[in-house]
PDB file of C-alpha atoms in Angstrom:
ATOM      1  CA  UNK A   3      87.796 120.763 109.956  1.00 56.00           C
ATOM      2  CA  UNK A   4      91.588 120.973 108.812  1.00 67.00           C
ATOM      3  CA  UNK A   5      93.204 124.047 110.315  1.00 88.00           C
ATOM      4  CA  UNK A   6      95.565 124.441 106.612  1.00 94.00           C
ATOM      5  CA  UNK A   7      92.847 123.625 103.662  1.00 95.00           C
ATOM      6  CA  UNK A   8      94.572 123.092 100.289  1.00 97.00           C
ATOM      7  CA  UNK A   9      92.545 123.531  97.075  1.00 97.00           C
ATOM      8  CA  UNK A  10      92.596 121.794  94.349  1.00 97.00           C
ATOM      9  CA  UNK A  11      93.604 118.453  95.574  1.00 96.00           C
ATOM     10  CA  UNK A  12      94.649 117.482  92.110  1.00 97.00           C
ATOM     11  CA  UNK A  13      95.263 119.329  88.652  1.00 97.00           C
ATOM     12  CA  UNK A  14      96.342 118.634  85.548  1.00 97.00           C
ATOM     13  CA  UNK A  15      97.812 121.369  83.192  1.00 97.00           C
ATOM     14  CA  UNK A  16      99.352 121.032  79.938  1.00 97.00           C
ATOM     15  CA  UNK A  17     102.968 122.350  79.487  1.00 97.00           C
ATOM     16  CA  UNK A  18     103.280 126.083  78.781  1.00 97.00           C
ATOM     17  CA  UNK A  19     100.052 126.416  81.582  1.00 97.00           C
ATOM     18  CA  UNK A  20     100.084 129.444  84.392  1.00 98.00           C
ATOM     19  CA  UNK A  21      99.005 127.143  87.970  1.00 98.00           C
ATOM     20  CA  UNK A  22      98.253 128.022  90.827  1.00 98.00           C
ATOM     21  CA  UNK A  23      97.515 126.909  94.236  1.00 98.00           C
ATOM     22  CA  UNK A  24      95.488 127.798  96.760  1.00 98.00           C
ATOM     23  CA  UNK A  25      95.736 127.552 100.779  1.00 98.00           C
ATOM     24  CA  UNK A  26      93.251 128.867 103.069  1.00 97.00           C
ATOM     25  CA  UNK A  27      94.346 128.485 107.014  1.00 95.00           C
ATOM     26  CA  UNK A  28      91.811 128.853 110.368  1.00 91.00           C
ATOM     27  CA  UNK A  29      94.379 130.273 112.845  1.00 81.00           C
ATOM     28  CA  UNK A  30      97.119 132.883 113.486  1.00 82.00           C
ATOM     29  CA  UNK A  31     100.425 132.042 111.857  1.00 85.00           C
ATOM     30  CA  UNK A  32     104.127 133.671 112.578  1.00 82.00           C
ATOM     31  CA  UNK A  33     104.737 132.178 109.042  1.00 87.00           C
ATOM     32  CA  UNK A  34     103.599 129.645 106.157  1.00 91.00           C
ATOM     33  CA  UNK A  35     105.427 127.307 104.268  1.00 92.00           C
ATOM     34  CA  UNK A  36     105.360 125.889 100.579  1.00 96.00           C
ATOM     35  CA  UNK A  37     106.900 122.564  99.762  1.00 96.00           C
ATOM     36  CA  UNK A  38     107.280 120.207  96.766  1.00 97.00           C
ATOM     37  CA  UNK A  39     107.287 116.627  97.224  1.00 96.00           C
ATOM     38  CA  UNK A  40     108.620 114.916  94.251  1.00 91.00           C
ATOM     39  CA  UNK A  41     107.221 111.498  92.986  1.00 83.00           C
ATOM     40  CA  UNK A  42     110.088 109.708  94.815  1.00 80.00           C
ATOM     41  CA  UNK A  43     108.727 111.158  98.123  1.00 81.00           C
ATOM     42  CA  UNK A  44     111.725 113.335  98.964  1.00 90.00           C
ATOM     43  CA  UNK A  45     110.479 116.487 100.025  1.00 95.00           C
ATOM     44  CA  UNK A  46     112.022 120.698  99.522  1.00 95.00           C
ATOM     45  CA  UNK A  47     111.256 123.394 101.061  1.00 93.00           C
ATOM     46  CA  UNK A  48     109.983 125.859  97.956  1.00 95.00           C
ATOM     47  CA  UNK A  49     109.254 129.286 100.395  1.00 93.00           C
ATOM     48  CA  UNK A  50     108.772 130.343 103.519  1.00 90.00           C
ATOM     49  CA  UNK A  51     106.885 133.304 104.288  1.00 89.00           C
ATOM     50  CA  UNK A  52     105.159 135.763 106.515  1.00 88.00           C
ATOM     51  CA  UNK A  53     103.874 138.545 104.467  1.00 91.00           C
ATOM     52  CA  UNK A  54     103.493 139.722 100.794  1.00 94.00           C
ATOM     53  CA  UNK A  55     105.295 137.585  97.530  1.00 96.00           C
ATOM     54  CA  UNK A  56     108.465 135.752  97.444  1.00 95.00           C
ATOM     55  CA  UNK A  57     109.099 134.343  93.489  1.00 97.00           C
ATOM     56  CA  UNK A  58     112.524 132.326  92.791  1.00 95.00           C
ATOM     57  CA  UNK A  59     112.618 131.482  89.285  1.00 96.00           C
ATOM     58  CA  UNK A  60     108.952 130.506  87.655  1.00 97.00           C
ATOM     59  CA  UNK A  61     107.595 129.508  91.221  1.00 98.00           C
ATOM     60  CA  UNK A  62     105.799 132.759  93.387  1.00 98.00           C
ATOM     61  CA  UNK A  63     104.643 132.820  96.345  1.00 98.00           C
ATOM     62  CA  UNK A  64     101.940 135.734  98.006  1.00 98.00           C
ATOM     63  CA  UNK A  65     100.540 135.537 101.636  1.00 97.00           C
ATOM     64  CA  UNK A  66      97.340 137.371 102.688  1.00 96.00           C
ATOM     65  CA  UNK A  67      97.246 137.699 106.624  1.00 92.00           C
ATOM     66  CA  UNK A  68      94.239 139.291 106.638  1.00 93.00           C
ATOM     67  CA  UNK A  69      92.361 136.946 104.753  1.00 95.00           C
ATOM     68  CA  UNK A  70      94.391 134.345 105.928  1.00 95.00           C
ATOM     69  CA  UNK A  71      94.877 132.975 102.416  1.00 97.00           C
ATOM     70  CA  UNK A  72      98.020 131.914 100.082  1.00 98.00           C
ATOM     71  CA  UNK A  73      98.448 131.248  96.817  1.00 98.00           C
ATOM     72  CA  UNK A  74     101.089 129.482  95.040  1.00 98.00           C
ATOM     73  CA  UNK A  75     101.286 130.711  91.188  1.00 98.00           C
ATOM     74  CA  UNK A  76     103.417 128.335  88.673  1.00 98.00           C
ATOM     75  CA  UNK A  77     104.310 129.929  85.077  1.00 96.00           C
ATOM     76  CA  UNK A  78     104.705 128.519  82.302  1.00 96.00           C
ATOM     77  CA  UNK A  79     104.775 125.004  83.954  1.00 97.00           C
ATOM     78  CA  UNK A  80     106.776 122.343  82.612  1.00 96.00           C
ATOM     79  CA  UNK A  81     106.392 118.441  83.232  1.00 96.00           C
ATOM     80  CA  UNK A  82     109.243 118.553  85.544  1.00 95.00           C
ATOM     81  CA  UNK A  83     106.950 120.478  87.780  1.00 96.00           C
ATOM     82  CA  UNK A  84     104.567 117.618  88.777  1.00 97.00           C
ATOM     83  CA  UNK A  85     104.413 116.949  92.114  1.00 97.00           C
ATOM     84  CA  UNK A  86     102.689 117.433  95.382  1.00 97.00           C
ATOM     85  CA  UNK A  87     102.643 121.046  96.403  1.00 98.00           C
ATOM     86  CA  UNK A  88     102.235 120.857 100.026  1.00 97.00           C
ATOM     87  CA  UNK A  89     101.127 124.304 102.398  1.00 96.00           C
ATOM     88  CA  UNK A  90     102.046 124.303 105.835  1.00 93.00           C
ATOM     89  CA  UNK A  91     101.891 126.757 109.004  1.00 90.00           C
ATOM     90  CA  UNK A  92     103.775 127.807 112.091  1.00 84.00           C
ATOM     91  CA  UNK A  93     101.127 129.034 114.487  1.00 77.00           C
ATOM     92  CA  UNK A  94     101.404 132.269 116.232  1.00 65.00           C
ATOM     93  CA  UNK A  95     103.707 133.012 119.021  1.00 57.00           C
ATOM     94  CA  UNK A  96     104.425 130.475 121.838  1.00 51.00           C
ATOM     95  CA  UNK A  97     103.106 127.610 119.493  1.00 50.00           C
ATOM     96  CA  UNK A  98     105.648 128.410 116.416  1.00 51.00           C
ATOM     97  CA  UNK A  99     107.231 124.752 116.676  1.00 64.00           C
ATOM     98  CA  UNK A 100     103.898 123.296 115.954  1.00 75.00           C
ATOM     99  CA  UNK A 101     103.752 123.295 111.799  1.00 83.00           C
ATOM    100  CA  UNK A 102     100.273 121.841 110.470  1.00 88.00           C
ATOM    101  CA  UNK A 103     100.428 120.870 107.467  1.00 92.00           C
ATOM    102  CA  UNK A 104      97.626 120.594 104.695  1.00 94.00           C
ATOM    103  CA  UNK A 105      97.129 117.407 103.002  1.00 94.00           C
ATOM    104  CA  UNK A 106      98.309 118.286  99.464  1.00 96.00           C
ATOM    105  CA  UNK A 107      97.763 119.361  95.752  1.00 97.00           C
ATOM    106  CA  UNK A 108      98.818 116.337  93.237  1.00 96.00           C
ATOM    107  CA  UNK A 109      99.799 118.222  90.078  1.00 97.00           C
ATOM    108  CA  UNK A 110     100.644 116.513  87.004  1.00 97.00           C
ATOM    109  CA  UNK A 111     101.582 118.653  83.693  1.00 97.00           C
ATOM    110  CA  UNK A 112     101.477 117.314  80.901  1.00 96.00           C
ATOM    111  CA  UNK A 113     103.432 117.920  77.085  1.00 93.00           C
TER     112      UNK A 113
ATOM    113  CA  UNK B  22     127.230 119.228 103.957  1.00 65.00           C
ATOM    114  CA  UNK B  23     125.069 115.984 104.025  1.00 76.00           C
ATOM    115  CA  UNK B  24     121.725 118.255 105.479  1.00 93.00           C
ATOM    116  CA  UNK B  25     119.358 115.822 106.937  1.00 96.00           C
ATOM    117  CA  UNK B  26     120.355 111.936 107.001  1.00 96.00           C
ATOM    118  CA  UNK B  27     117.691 109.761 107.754  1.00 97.00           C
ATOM    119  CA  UNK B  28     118.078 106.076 108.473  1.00 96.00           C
ATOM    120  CA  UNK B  29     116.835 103.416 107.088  1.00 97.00           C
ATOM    121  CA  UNK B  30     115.193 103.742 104.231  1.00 95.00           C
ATOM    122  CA  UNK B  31     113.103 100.842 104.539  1.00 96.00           C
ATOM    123  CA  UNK B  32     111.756  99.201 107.747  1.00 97.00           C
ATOM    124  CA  UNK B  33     109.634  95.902 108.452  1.00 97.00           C
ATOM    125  CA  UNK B  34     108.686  95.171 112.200  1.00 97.00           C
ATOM    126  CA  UNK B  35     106.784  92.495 113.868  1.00 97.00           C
ATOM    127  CA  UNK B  36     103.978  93.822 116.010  1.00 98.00           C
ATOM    128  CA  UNK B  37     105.900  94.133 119.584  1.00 97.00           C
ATOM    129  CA  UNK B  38     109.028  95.129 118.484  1.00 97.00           C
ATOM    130  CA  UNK B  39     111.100  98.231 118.882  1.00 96.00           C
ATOM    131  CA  UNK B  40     113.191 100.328 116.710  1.00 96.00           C
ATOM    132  CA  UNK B  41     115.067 103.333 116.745  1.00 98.00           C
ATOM    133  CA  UNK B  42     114.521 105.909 113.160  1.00 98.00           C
ATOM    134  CA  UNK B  43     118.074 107.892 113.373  1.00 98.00           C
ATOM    135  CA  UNK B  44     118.162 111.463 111.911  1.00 98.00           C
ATOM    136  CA  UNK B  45     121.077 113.737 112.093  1.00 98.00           C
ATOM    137  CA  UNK B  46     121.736 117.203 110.953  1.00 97.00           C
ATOM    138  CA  UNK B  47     125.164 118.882 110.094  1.00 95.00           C
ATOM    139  CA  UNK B  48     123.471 122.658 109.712  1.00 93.00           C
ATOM    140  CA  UNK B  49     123.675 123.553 113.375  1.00 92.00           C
ATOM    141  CA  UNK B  50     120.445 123.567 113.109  1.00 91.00           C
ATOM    142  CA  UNK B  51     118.053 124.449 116.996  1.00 89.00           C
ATOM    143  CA  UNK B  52     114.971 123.116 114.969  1.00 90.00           C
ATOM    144  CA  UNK B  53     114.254 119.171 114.577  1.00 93.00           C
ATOM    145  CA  UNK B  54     111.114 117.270 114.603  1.00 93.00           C
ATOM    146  CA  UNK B  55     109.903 114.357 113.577  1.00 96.00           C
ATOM    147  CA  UNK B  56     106.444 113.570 110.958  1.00 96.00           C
ATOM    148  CA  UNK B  57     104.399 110.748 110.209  1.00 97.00           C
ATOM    149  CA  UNK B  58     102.764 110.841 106.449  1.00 96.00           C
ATOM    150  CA  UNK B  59      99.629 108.579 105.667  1.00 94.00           C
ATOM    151  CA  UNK B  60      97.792 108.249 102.431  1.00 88.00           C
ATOM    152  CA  UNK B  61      94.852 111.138 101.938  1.00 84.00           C
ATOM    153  CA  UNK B  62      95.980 112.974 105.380  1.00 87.00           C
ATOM    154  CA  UNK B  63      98.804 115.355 106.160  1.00 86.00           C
ATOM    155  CA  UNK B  64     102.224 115.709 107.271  1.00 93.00           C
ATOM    156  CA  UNK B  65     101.532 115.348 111.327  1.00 94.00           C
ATOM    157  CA  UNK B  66     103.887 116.202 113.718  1.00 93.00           C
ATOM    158  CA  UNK B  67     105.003 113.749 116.179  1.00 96.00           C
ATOM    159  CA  UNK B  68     107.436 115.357 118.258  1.00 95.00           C
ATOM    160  CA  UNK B  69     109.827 117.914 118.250  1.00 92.00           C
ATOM    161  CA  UNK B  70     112.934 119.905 119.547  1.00 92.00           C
ATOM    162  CA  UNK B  71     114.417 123.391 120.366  1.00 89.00           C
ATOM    163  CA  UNK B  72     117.681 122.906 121.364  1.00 90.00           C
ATOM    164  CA  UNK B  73     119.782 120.214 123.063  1.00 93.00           C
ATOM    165  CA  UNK B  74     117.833 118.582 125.891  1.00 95.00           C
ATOM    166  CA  UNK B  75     114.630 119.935 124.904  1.00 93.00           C
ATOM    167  CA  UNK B  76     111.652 117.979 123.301  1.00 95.00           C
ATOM    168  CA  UNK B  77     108.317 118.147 123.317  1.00 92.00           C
ATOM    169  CA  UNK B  78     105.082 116.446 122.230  1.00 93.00           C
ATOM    170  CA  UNK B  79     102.781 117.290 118.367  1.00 91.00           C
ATOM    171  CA  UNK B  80      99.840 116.316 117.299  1.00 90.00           C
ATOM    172  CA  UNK B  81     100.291 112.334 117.631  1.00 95.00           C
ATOM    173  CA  UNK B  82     103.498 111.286 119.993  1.00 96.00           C
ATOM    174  CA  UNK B  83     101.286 108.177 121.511  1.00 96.00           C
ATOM    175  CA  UNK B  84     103.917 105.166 121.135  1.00 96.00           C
ATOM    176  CA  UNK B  85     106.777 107.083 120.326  1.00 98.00           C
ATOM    177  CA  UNK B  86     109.494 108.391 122.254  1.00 97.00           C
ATOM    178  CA  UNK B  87     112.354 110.611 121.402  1.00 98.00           C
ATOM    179  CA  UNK B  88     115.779 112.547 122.922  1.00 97.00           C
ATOM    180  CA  UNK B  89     118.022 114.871 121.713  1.00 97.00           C
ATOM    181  CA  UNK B  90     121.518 114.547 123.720  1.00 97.00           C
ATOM    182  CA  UNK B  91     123.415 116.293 121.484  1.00 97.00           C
ATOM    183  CA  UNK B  92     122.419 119.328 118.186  1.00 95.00           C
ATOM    184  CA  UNK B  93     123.260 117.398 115.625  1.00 97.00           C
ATOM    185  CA  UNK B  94     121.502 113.692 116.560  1.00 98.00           C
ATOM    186  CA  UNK B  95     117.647 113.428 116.759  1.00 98.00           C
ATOM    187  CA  UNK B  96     116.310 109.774 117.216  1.00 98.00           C
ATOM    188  CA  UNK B  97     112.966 108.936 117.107  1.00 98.00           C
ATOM    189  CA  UNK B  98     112.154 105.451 119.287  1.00 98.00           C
ATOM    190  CA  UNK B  99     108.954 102.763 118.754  1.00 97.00           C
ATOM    191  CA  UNK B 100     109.020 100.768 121.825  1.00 92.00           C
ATOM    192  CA  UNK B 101     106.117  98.229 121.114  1.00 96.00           C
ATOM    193  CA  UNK B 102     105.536  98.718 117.042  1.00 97.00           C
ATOM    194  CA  UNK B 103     101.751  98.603 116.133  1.00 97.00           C
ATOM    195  CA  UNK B 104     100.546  97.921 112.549  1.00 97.00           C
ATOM    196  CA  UNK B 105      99.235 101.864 112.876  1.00 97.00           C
ATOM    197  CA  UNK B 106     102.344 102.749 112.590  1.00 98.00           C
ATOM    198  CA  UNK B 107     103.003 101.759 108.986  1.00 97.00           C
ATOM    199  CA  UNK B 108     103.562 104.682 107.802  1.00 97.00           C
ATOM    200  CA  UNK B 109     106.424 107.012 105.824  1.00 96.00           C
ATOM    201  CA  UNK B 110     108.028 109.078 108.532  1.00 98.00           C
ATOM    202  CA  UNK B 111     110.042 111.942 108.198  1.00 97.00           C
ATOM    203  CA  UNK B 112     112.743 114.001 109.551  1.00 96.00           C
ATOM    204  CA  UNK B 113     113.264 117.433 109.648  1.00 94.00           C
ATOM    205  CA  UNK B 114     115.039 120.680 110.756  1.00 93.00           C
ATOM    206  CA  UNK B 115     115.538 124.110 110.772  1.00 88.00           C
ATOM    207  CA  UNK B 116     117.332 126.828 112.273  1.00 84.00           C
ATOM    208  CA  UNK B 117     114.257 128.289 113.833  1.00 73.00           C
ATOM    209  CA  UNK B 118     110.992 127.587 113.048  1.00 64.00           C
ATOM    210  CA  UNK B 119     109.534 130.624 113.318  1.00 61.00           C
ATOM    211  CA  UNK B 120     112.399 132.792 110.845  1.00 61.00           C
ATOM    212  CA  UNK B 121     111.083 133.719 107.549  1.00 56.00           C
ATOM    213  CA  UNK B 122     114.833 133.332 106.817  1.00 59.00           C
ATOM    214  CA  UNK B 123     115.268 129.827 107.698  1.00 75.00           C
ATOM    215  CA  UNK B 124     113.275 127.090 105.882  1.00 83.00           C
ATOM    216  CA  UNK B 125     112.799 123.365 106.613  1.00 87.00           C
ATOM    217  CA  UNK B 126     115.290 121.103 105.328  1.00 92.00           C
ATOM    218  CA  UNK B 127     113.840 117.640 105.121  1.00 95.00           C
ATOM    219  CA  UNK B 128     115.649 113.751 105.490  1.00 96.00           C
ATOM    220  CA  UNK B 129     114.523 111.515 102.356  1.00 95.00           C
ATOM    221  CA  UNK B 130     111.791 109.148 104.645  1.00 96.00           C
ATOM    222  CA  UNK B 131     111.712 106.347 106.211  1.00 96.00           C
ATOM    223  CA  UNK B 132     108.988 103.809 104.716  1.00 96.00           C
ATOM    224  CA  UNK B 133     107.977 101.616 108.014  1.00 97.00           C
ATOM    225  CA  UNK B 134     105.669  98.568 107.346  1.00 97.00           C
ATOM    226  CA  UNK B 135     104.766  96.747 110.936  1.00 97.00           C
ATOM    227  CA  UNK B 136     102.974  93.494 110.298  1.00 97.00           C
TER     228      UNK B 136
END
């Protein structure tokens, strides 16, 4: 079983949709990582985070350590936003060089 | 700034050969590492580093070395290529991993083919 578990693995939403994302990790993280890889395969960095909600612009971000669950929430999505979302996490202390990454959530929005 | 430059873009190797992917950061970054991306799995790490002269293995570093001499310069080295490693790699770095303040910046891929 994946340590990082992404769901859905694809989505399609029409423009004007709320999205989100779900990531559901196994192990004790010092912090978890969003990232967008656009259809040319270069790949950002989105957020980074280690406890409660991060939003820049339409894009927000919440961790739950307890349940050991994230969520990625896209409003009013636009088809600029397709791409693969990608979770990732830094294990706990001593290990925090080791990211493991899920495999992916292919969204495509549509006008 | 040029962030992470990763080269080539594009690589084709003969089974047997050897290659060297370059990656170099001008961020100052501590952080650098190295992924391998195949269809339907994830990013997986291959190796990684903390600092000048220190690297160390991830989840799949069979048939791949790497060094890091200097901060900025992060090479990653197939001695013997095998067709298993066709893949899109990846560089990447950060100013420390584990800093809520510090997020990965990542080199645009290298697409390796190795018949």
């Amino acid at each position: 079983k994946n340590e990082v578990e992404q769901s859905p693995q694809n989505l399609t939403a029409q423009e004007g949709e709320f999205i989100t994302i779900n990531c559901s990790y196994s192990v004790g993280i010092s912090a978890l990582h969003w990232l967008q890889q656009h259809p040319g395969g270069g790949i950002v960095s989105l957020f980074m985070l280690s406890s409660g909600k991060k939003k820049h612009g339409r894009l927000i971000a919440t961790i739950n350590i307890q349940e050991k669950h994230s969520s990625l929430h896209i409003t009013a999505s636009h088809p600029r936003d397709s791409a693969v979302y990608i979770c990732a996490v830094s294990p706990g202390i001593g290990t925090a060089s080791k990211l493991t990454f899920g495999t992916g959530t292919r969204l495509q929005v549509t006008l | 700034n040029a962030g992470v430059t990763q080269t080539p873009k594009f690589q084709v190797l003969k089974t047997g050969q050897s290659m060297t992917l370059q990656c170099a950061q001008d961020m100052n970054h501590e952080y650098m590492s190295w992924y391998r991306q195949d269809p339907g799995m994830g990013l997986r790490l291959i190796h990684y580093s903390v600092g000048a002269g220190i690297t160390d293995q991830g989840e799949v570093p069979n048939g791949y070395n790497v060094s890091r001499s200097t901060t900025e310069d992060f090479p990653l080295r197939l001695l013997s290529a095998a067709p298993s490693q066709t893949s899109v790699y990846f560089c990447a770095s950060s100013y420390s991993i584990a800093s809520v303040g510090s997020p990965l910046h990542f080199g645009n891929g290298t697409r390796l083919t190795v018949t």
